[in-house]
Each structure stands twice: as structure tokens, then as C-alpha cells.
Tab-separated table of C-alpha atoms in Angstrom:
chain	number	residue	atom	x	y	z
A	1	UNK	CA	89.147	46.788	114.724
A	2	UNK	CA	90.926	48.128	117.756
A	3	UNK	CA	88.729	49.275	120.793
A	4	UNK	CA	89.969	51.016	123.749
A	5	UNK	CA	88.418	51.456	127.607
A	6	UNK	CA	88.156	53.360	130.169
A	7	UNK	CA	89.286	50.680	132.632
A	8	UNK	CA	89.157	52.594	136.017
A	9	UNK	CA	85.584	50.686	136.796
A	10	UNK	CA	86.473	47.922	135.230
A	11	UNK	CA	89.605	47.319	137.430
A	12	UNK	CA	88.586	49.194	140.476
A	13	UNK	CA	84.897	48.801	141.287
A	14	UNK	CA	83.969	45.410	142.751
A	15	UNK	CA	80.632	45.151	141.442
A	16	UNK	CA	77.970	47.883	139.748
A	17	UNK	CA	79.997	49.807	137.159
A	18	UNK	CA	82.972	46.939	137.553
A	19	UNK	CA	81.079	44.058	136.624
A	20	UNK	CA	79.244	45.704	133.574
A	21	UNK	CA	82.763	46.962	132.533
A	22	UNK	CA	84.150	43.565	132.936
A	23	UNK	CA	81.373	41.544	131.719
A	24	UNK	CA	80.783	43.946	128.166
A	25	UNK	CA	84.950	43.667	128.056
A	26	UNK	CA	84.856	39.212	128.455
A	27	UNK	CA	81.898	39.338	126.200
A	28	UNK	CA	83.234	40.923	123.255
A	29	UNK	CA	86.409	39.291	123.544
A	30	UNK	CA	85.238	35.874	123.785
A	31	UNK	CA	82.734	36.183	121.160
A	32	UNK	CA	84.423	38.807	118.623
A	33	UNK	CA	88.171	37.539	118.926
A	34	UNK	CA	89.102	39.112	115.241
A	35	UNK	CA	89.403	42.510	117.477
A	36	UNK	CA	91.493	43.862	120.022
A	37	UNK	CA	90.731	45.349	123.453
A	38	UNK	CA	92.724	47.950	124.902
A	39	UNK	CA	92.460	48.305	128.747
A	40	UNK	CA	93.401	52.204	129.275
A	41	UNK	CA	94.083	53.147	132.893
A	42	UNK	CA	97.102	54.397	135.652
A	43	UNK	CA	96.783	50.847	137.434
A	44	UNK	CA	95.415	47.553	137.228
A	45	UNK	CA	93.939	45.111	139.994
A	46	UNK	CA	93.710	41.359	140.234
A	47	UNK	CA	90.005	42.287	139.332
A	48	UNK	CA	89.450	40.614	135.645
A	49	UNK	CA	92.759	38.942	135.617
A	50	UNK	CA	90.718	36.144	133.650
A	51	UNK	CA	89.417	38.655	130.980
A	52	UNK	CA	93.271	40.192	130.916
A	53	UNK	CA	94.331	36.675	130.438
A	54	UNK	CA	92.448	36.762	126.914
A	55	UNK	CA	94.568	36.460	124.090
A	56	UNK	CA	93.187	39.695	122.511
A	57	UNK	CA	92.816	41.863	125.643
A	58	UNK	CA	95.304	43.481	126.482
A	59	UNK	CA	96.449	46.472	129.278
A	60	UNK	CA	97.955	50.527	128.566
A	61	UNK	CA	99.055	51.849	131.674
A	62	UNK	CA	98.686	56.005	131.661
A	63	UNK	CA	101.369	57.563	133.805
A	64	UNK	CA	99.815	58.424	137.255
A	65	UNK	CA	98.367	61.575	137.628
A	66	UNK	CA	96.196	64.201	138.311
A	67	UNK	CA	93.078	64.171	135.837
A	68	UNK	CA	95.087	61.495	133.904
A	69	UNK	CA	91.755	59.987	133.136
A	70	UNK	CA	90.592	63.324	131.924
A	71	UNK	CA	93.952	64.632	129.828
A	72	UNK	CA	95.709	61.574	128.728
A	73	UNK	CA	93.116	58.936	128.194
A	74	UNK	CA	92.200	59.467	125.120
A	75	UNK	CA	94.957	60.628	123.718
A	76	UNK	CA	96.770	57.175	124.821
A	77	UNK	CA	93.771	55.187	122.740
A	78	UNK	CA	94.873	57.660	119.641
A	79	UNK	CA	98.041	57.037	120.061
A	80	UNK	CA	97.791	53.275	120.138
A	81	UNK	CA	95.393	53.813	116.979
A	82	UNK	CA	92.720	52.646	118.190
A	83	UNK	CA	89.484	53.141	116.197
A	84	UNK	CA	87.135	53.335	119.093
A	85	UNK	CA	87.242	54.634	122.816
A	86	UNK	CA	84.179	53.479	124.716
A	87	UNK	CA	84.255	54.897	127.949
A	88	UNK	CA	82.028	52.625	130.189
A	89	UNK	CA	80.357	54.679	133.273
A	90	UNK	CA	79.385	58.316	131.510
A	91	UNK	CA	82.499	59.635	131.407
A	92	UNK	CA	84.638	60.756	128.217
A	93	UNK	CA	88.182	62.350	128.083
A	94	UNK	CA	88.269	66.183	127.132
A	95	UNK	CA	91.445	65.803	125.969
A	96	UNK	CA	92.020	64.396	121.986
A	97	UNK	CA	94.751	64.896	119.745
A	98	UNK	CA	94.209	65.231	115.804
A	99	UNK	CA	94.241	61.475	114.809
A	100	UNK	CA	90.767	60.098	114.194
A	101	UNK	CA	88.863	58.219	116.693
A	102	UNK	CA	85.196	57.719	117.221
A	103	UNK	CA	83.759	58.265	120.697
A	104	UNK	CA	81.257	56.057	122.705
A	105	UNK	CA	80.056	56.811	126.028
A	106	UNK	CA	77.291	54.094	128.236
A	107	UNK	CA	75.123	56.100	130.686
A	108	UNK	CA	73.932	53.770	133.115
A	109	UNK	CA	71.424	56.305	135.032
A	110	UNK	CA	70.556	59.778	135.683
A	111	UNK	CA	69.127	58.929	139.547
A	112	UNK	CA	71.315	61.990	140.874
A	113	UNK	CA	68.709	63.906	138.960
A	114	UNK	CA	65.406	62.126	139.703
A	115	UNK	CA	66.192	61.679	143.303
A	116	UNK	CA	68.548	64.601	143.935
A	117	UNK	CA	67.805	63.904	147.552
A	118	UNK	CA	70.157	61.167	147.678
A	119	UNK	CA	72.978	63.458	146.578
A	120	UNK	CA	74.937	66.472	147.837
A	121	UNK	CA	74.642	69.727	145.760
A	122	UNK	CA	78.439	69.598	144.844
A	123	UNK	CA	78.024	66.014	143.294
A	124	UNK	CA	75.107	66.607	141.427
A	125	UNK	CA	76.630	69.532	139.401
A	126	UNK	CA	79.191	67.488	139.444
A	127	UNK	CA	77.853	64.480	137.662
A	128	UNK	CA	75.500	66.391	135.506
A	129	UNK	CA	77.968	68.062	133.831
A	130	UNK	CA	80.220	65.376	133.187
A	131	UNK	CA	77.301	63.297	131.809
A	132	UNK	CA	76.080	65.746	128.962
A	133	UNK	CA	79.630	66.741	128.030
A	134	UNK	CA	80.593	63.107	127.475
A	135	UNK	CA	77.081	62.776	125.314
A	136	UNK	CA	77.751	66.085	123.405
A	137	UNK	CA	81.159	64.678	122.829
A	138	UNK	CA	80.128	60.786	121.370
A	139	UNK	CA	79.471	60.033	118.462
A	140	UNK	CA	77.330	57.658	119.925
A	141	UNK	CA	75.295	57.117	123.267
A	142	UNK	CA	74.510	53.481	124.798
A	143	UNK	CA	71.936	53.528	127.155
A	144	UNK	CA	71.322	50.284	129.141
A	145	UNK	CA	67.384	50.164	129.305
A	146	UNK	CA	64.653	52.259	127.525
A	147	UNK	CA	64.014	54.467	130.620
A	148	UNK	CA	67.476	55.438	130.656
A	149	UNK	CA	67.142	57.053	127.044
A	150	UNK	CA	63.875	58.797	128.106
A	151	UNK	CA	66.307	60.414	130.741
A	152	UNK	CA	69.186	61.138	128.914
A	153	UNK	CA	66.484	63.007	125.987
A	154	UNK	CA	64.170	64.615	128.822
A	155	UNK	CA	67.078	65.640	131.510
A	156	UNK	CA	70.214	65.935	129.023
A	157	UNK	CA	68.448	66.923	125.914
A	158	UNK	CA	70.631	64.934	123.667
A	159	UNK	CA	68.432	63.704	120.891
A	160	UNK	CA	67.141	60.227	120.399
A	161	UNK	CA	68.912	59.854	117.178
A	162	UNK	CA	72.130	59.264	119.043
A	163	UNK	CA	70.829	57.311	121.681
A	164	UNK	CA	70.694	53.434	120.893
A	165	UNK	CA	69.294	51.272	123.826
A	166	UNK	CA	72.046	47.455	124.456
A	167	UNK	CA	70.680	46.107	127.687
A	168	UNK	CA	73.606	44.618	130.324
A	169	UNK	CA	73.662	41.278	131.273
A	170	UNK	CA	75.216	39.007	133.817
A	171	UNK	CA	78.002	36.630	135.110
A	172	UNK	CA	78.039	33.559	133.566
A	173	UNK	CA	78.264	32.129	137.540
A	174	UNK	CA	74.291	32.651	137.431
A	175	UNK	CA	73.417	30.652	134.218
A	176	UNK	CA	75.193	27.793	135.830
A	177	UNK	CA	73.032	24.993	137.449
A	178	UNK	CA	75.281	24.589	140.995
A	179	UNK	CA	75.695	20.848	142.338
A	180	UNK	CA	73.622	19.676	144.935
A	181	UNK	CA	77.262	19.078	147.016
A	182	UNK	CA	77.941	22.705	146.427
A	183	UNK	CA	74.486	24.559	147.459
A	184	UNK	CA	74.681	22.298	150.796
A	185	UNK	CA	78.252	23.902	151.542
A	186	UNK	CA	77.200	27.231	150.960
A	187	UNK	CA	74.084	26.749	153.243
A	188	UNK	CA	76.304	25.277	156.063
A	189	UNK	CA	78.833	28.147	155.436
A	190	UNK	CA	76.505	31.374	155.659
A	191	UNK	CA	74.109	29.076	157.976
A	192	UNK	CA	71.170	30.020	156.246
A	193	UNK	CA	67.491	28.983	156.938
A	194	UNK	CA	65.530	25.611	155.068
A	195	UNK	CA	63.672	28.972	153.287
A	196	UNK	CA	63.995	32.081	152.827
A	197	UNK	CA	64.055	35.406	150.456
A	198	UNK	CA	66.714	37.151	149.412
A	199	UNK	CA	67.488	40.817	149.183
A	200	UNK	CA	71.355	41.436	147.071
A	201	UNK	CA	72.235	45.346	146.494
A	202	UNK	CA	73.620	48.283	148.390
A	203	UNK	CA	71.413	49.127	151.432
A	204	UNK	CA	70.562	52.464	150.806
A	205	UNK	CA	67.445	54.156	151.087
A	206	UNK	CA	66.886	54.100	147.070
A	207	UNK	CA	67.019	49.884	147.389
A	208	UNK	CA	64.071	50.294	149.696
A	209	UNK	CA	65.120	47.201	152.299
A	210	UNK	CA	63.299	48.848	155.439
A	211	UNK	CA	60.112	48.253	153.500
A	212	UNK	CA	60.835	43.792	153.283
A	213	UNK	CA	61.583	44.550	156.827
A	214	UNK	CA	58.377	46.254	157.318
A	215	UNK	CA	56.255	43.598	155.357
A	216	UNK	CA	57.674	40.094	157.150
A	217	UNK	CA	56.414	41.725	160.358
A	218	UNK	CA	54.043	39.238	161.727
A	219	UNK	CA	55.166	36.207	159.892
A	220	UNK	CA	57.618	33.397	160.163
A	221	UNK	CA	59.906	34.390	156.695
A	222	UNK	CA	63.147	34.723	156.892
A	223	UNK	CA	65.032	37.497	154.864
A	224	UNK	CA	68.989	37.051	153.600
A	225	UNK	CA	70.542	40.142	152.572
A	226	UNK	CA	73.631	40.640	150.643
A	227	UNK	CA	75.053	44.182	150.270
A	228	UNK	CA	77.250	46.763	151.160
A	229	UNK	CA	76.443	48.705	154.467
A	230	UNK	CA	75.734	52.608	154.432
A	231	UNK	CA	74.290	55.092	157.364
A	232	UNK	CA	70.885	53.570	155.815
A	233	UNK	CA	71.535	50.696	157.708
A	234	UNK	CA	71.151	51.835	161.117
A	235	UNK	CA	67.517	52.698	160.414
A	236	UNK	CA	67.227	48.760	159.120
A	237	UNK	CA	68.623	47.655	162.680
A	238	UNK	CA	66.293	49.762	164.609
A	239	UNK	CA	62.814	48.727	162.555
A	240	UNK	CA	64.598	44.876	163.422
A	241	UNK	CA	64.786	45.560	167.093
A	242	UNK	CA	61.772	47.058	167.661
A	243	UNK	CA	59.513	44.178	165.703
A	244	UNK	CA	61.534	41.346	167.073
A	245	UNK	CA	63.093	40.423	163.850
A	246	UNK	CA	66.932	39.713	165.273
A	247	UNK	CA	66.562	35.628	164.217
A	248	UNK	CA	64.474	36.441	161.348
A	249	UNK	CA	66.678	38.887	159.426
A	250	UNK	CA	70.256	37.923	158.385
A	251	UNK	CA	73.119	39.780	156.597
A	252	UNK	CA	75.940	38.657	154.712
A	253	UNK	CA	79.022	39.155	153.865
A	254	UNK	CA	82.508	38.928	151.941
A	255	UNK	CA	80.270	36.244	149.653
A	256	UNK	CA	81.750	35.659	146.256
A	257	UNK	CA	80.469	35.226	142.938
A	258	UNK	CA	80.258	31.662	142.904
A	259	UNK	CA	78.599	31.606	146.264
A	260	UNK	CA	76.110	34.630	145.647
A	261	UNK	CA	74.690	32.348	142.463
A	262	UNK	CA	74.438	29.346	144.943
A	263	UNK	CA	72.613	31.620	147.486
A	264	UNK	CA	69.804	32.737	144.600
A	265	UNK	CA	69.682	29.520	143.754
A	266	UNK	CA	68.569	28.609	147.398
A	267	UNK	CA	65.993	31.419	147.698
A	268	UNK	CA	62.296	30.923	147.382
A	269	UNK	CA	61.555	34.381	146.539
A	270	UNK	CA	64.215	37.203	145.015
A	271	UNK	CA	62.762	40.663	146.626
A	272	UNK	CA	63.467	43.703	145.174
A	273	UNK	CA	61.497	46.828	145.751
A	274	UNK	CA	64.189	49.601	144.711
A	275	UNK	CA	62.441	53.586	144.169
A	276	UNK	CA	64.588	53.482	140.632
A	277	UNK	CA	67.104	51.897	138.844
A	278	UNK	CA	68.853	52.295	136.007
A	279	UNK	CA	67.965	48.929	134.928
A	280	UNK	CA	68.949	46.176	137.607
A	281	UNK	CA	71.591	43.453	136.764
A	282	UNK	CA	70.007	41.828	140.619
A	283	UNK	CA	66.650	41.201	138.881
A	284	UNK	CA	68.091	39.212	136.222
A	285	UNK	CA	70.641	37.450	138.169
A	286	UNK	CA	67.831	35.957	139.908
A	287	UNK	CA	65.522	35.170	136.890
A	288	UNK	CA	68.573	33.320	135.523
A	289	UNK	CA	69.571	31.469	138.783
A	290	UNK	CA	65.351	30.151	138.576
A	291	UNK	CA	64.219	31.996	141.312
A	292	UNK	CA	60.741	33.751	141.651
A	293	UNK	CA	61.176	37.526	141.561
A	294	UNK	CA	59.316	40.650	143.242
A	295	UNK	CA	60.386	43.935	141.849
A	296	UNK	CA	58.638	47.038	141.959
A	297	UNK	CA	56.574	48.462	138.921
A	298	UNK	CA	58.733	51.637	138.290
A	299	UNK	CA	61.546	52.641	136.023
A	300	UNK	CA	63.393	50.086	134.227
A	301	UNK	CA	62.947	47.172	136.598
A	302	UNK	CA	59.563	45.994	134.493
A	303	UNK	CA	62.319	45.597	131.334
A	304	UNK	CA	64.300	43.680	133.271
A	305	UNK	CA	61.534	41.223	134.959
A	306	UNK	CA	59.548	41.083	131.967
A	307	UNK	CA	55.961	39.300	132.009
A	308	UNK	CA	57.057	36.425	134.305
A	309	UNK	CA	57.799	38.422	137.483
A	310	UNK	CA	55.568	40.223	139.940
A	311	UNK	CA	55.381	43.952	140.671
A	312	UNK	CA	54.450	45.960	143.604
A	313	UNK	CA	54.256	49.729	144.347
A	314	UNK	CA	57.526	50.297	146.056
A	315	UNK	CA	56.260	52.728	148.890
A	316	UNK	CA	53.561	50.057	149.445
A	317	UNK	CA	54.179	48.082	152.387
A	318	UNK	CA	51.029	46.237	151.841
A	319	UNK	CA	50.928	45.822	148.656
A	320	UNK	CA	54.550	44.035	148.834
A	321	UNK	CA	53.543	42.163	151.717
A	322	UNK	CA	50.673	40.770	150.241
A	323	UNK	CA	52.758	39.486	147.116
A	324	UNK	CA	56.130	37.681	149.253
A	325	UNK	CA	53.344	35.855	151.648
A	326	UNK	CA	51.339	34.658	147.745
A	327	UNK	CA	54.596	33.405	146.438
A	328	UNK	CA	55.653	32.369	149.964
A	329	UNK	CA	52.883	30.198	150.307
A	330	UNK	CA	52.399	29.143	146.288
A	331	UNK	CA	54.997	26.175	144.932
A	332	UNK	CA	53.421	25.777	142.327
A	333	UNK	CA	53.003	29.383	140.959
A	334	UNK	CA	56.466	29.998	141.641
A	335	UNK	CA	57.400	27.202	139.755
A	336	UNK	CA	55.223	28.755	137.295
A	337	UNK	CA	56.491	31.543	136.682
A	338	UNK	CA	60.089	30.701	136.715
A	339	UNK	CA	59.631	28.476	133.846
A	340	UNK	CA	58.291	30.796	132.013
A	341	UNK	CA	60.767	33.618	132.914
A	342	UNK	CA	63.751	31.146	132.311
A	343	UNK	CA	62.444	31.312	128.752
A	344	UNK	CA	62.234	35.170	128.562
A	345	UNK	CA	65.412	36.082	130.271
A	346	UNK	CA	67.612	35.188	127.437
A	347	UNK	CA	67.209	38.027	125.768
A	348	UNK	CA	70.048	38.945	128.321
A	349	UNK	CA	72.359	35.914	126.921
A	350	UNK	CA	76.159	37.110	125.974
A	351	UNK	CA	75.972	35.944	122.250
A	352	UNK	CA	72.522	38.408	121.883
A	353	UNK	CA	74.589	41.204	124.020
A	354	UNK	CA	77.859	40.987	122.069
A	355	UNK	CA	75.949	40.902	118.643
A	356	UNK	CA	74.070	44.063	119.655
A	357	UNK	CA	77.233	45.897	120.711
A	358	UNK	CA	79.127	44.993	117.740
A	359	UNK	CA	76.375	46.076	115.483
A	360	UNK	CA	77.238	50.020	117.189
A	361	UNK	CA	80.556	49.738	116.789
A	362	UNK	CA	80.183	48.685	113.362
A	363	UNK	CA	77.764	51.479	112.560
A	364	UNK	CA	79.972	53.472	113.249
A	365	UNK	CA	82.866	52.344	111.384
């Protein structure tokens, strides 16, 4: 079987859409090597060299142009006879010649529809329309958690017979136990506290970090955060001025992979009170690296933390407060429950991913 990508995201975005694009591409490949993988896009990037390095991966460059992604994507895949295009982030060519060739499509999240706030007017259309042409167009629709197919039926009304759920997992770098020699580097490098919790994802208002702000007011925990900077951030500064949380509150960045898995690993407590998500690769990284998790009670983040986690109202300071200074102050319940979620989380593993994935491209053979 020959299966071709949309390989902007997986060449292009350095984490999000990039790593599920990279990690669905290096999963199928390493456990399905009877096929080939066809990398479809105008340039590549030293981004998933490794995965390009694969003996049955291999890259089609599209001549650069306007809307090539649109117009000449999927016509390259027919061309190369290719007997699947899977486009990974909601997006499908509208361009096909006559030559059979069965259409996937992965929609990740509709959030620029239940929090339309967060999004000008322009990209909203934008995205919406995009994301219910490409599902008109598939043949089949991967959604990465079960809330995501309530969406897609209740906001897109595609219907649930085309929907099948394959959850995401993550980078092997957080199933890996790090040395002892390499979590004390890390800790010298970043300088990071004897304790603290951790916060990884973009700050923006939908991640919700003023409210860990808000809820280590008045105690002695230190917070790490790892993420990319928006306007969002300036509110974070002022809330850590005007509490006195300057040596309490720490941000950092250009971390790597290897480094961000030794930096889970050295967290007491994973924090992560997002409004929505579409299912929340940060929540597993953690449960994976054996570190305690918080996570809010909403959307798909309950999927992805399972029994062994512990859930707060987002928009409850309190409520989150309450829980970081229980697990803050418990050993032996975090222990607890990251033996037990250690257990659970491998319904994420690659072998269970790749089997599931294969099974829908399959079917549709």
C-alpha cells in the first residue's frame, strides 16, 4: 500500500500539528514497513530528518506556488499512485484528477467554534469552511478523542458513520527513564528549583496559566513553564508583579525534546487547567514521564488523564488551588496515582496507535 501526506505540518510546525504529523508518519513506518510513505509538500526542513531517513519514507517536492497545497497536492499523490492521501491537520486538496484515490482527513479540534472569542471573524469562516469541505470530501474522518467527533457531528454535521475516533500519542523521548547524570544537567542548565510544577503549552488565554499563577499566591511552590509567548503573556507578568511571584515563577526556553522529558520527569506535579482541548498530547507526556497530573474536568482532557489523574473546574481558582497544595504536600498519593496511571496510559503506546490506524486504512482498501 502506498500512502501519501500532507507534509506542510509535518515539516514546518515545531510542535502541535508537527509532532502529531511526525509522530503518526515514524509510527507507521517503523511498525508497518511492507508500505510506503509519501511526504507531499513545496519544501522540506531538517524537522523529521530521522523519520525521512526511514527506508520506506520517502519525500515529493510540489513546485512552489500559490495554493500548491490546494491545486497540486493531490493530484501529485495520484500521480505517484498512491492509494491513500491522508491529509493530517483538516485540510484536503480540492483539486483531483480521474485516477482513484481514497481520501482521509484528521480533525484535531473545532475550538475556533466553541471559543470563537479567541479568533478573528475572517479566520473563523476561514477555518470552518475548510474543515467541512475536507470532511464532505473523505472518505473517511479521524478524529483524535471522542469529544472531537461530538464536534465534528454537532458543529459540522457530518455523520458519525464516517467519523472513527484513533487517539495521538507521544515522543518516544517521554517513555524513556532519563539517567540520574542527565536529569542533574538539565537542572543545573535551566537552574530549576529542588521542587516544583510544571506548566508546558502555548500561553494563551485558552491554556488558562494566569489561573496556577493565581492559585500559588500565598505559598512557597514554585511554577516552571515551558511555552511559546503570545500578548497573553503580559497579563501573566503583571498578576506576577503585583503578588510578588518574580523568584517563584520561571519560564523557559529554546528546551528540546530530550530536555523537556527530563524536565517532567523532575516535576512533582504536571498542571494543566486549559478551557478546551482537542485532546492534549501535554497530559500524556506527563503521565508517561511518571509525573502526577492536574487537568481540568472539561472536553477531552478526562480521555486523556483517565482515572489516575485529578480534575478541577478550570475557572476555579480555588478549586485548583486546593488540589496542587494536596498533591504538593502528599508523596505518597502522588506516588499513588502515578503507578496506577503508568498502567493506564498505554493505551497511548505506538504499537496500539499504529494497529488502530492501519485498521482505517485497511477498511478502506
Amino acid at each position: 500500500m502506498k500512502i501519501a501526506f500532507d507534509a506542510k505540518r509535518f515539516f514546518h510546525n515545531s510542535s502541535g500539528l508537527g509532532n502529531y504529523s511526525r509522530d503518526l508518519v515514524r509510527i507507521l513506518a517503523e511498525n508497518f514497513p511492507e508500505n510506503e510513505y509519501v511526504l507531499i509538500e513545496q519544501k522540506k526542513s531538517e524537522r523529521g530528518k530521522e523519520i525521512l531517513n526511514l527506508p520506506n519514507v520517502s519525500f515529493h517536492q510540489v513546485k512552489k506556488g500559490k495554493f500548491a497545497r490546494q491545486l497540486k497536492f493531490g493530484k501529485a499523490a495520484q500521480d505517484l499512485n498512491a492509494d491513500i492521501f491522508h491529509g493530517l491537520s483538516g485540510e484536503l486538496p480540492f483539486k483531483w484528477n480521474d485516477k482513484s484515490i481514497k481520501k482521509i482527513v484528521t480533525i484535531h479540534d473545532l475550538i475556533f467554534l466553541r471559543f470563537p472569542q479567541f479568533y478573528s471573524f475572517f479566520d473563523r469562516k476561514i477555518h470552518f469552511w475548510k474543515f467541512k469541505k475536507a470532511c464532505e470530501q473523505a472518505d473517511l474522518v479521524i478524529a483524535i478523542s471522542e469529544q472531537t467527533k461530538r464536534d465534528i457531528i454537532q458543529l459540522l454535521k457530518i455523520k458519525e458513520e464516517k467519523i472513527v475516533v484513533v487517539y495521538q500519542g507521544c515522543h518516544q523521548t517521554f517513555k524513556e527513564k532519563k539517567s540520574q547524570e542527565f536529569l542533574e544537567k538539565t537542572k543545573v542548565k535551566f537552574s530549576l528549583p529542588s521542587r516544583f510544577i510544571l506548566n508546558v503549552g502555548t500561553i494563551e488565554p485558552r491554556k488558562n496559566l494566569l489561573n496556577i499563577v493565581k492559585a500559588i499566591v500565598d505559598s512557597e511552590i514554585n511554577l516552571v513553564v515551558i511555552g511559546k509567548r503570545t500578548k497573553y503573556f503580559k497579563k501573566i507578568e503583571k498578576c506576577i508583579a503585583k503578588n510578588k511571584l518574580k523568584n517563584q515563577v520561571q519560564f523557559l526556553e529554546n528546551v528540546s525534546m530530550e530536555e523537556l522529558s527530563a524536565i517532567y520527569q523532575l516535576a512533582d506535579i504536571f498542571v494543566y487547567p486549559s478551557l478546551f482541548e482537542g485532546f492534549g498530547i501535554p497530559v500524556i507526556e506527563a503521565l508517561f514521564s511518571e509525573t502526577a497530573v492536574i487537568t481540568s474536568n472539561t472536553s477531552s482532557l478526562p480521555e486523556a488523564g483517565g482515572e489516575n489523574s485529578l480534575y478541577i473546574n478550570p475557572e476555579n481558582v480555588e478549586d485548583l488551588k486546593a488540589k496542587i497544595l494536596f498533591l504538593w504536600n502528599n508523596e505518597s498519593e502522588r506516588k499513588r496515582l502515578v503507578e496506577r496511571a503508568l498502567i493506564e496510559v498505554q493505551k497511548f503506546t505506538d504499537d496500539k496507535i499504529g494497529k488502530k490506524l492501519m485498521e482505517v486504512y485497511i477498511y478502506l482498501q
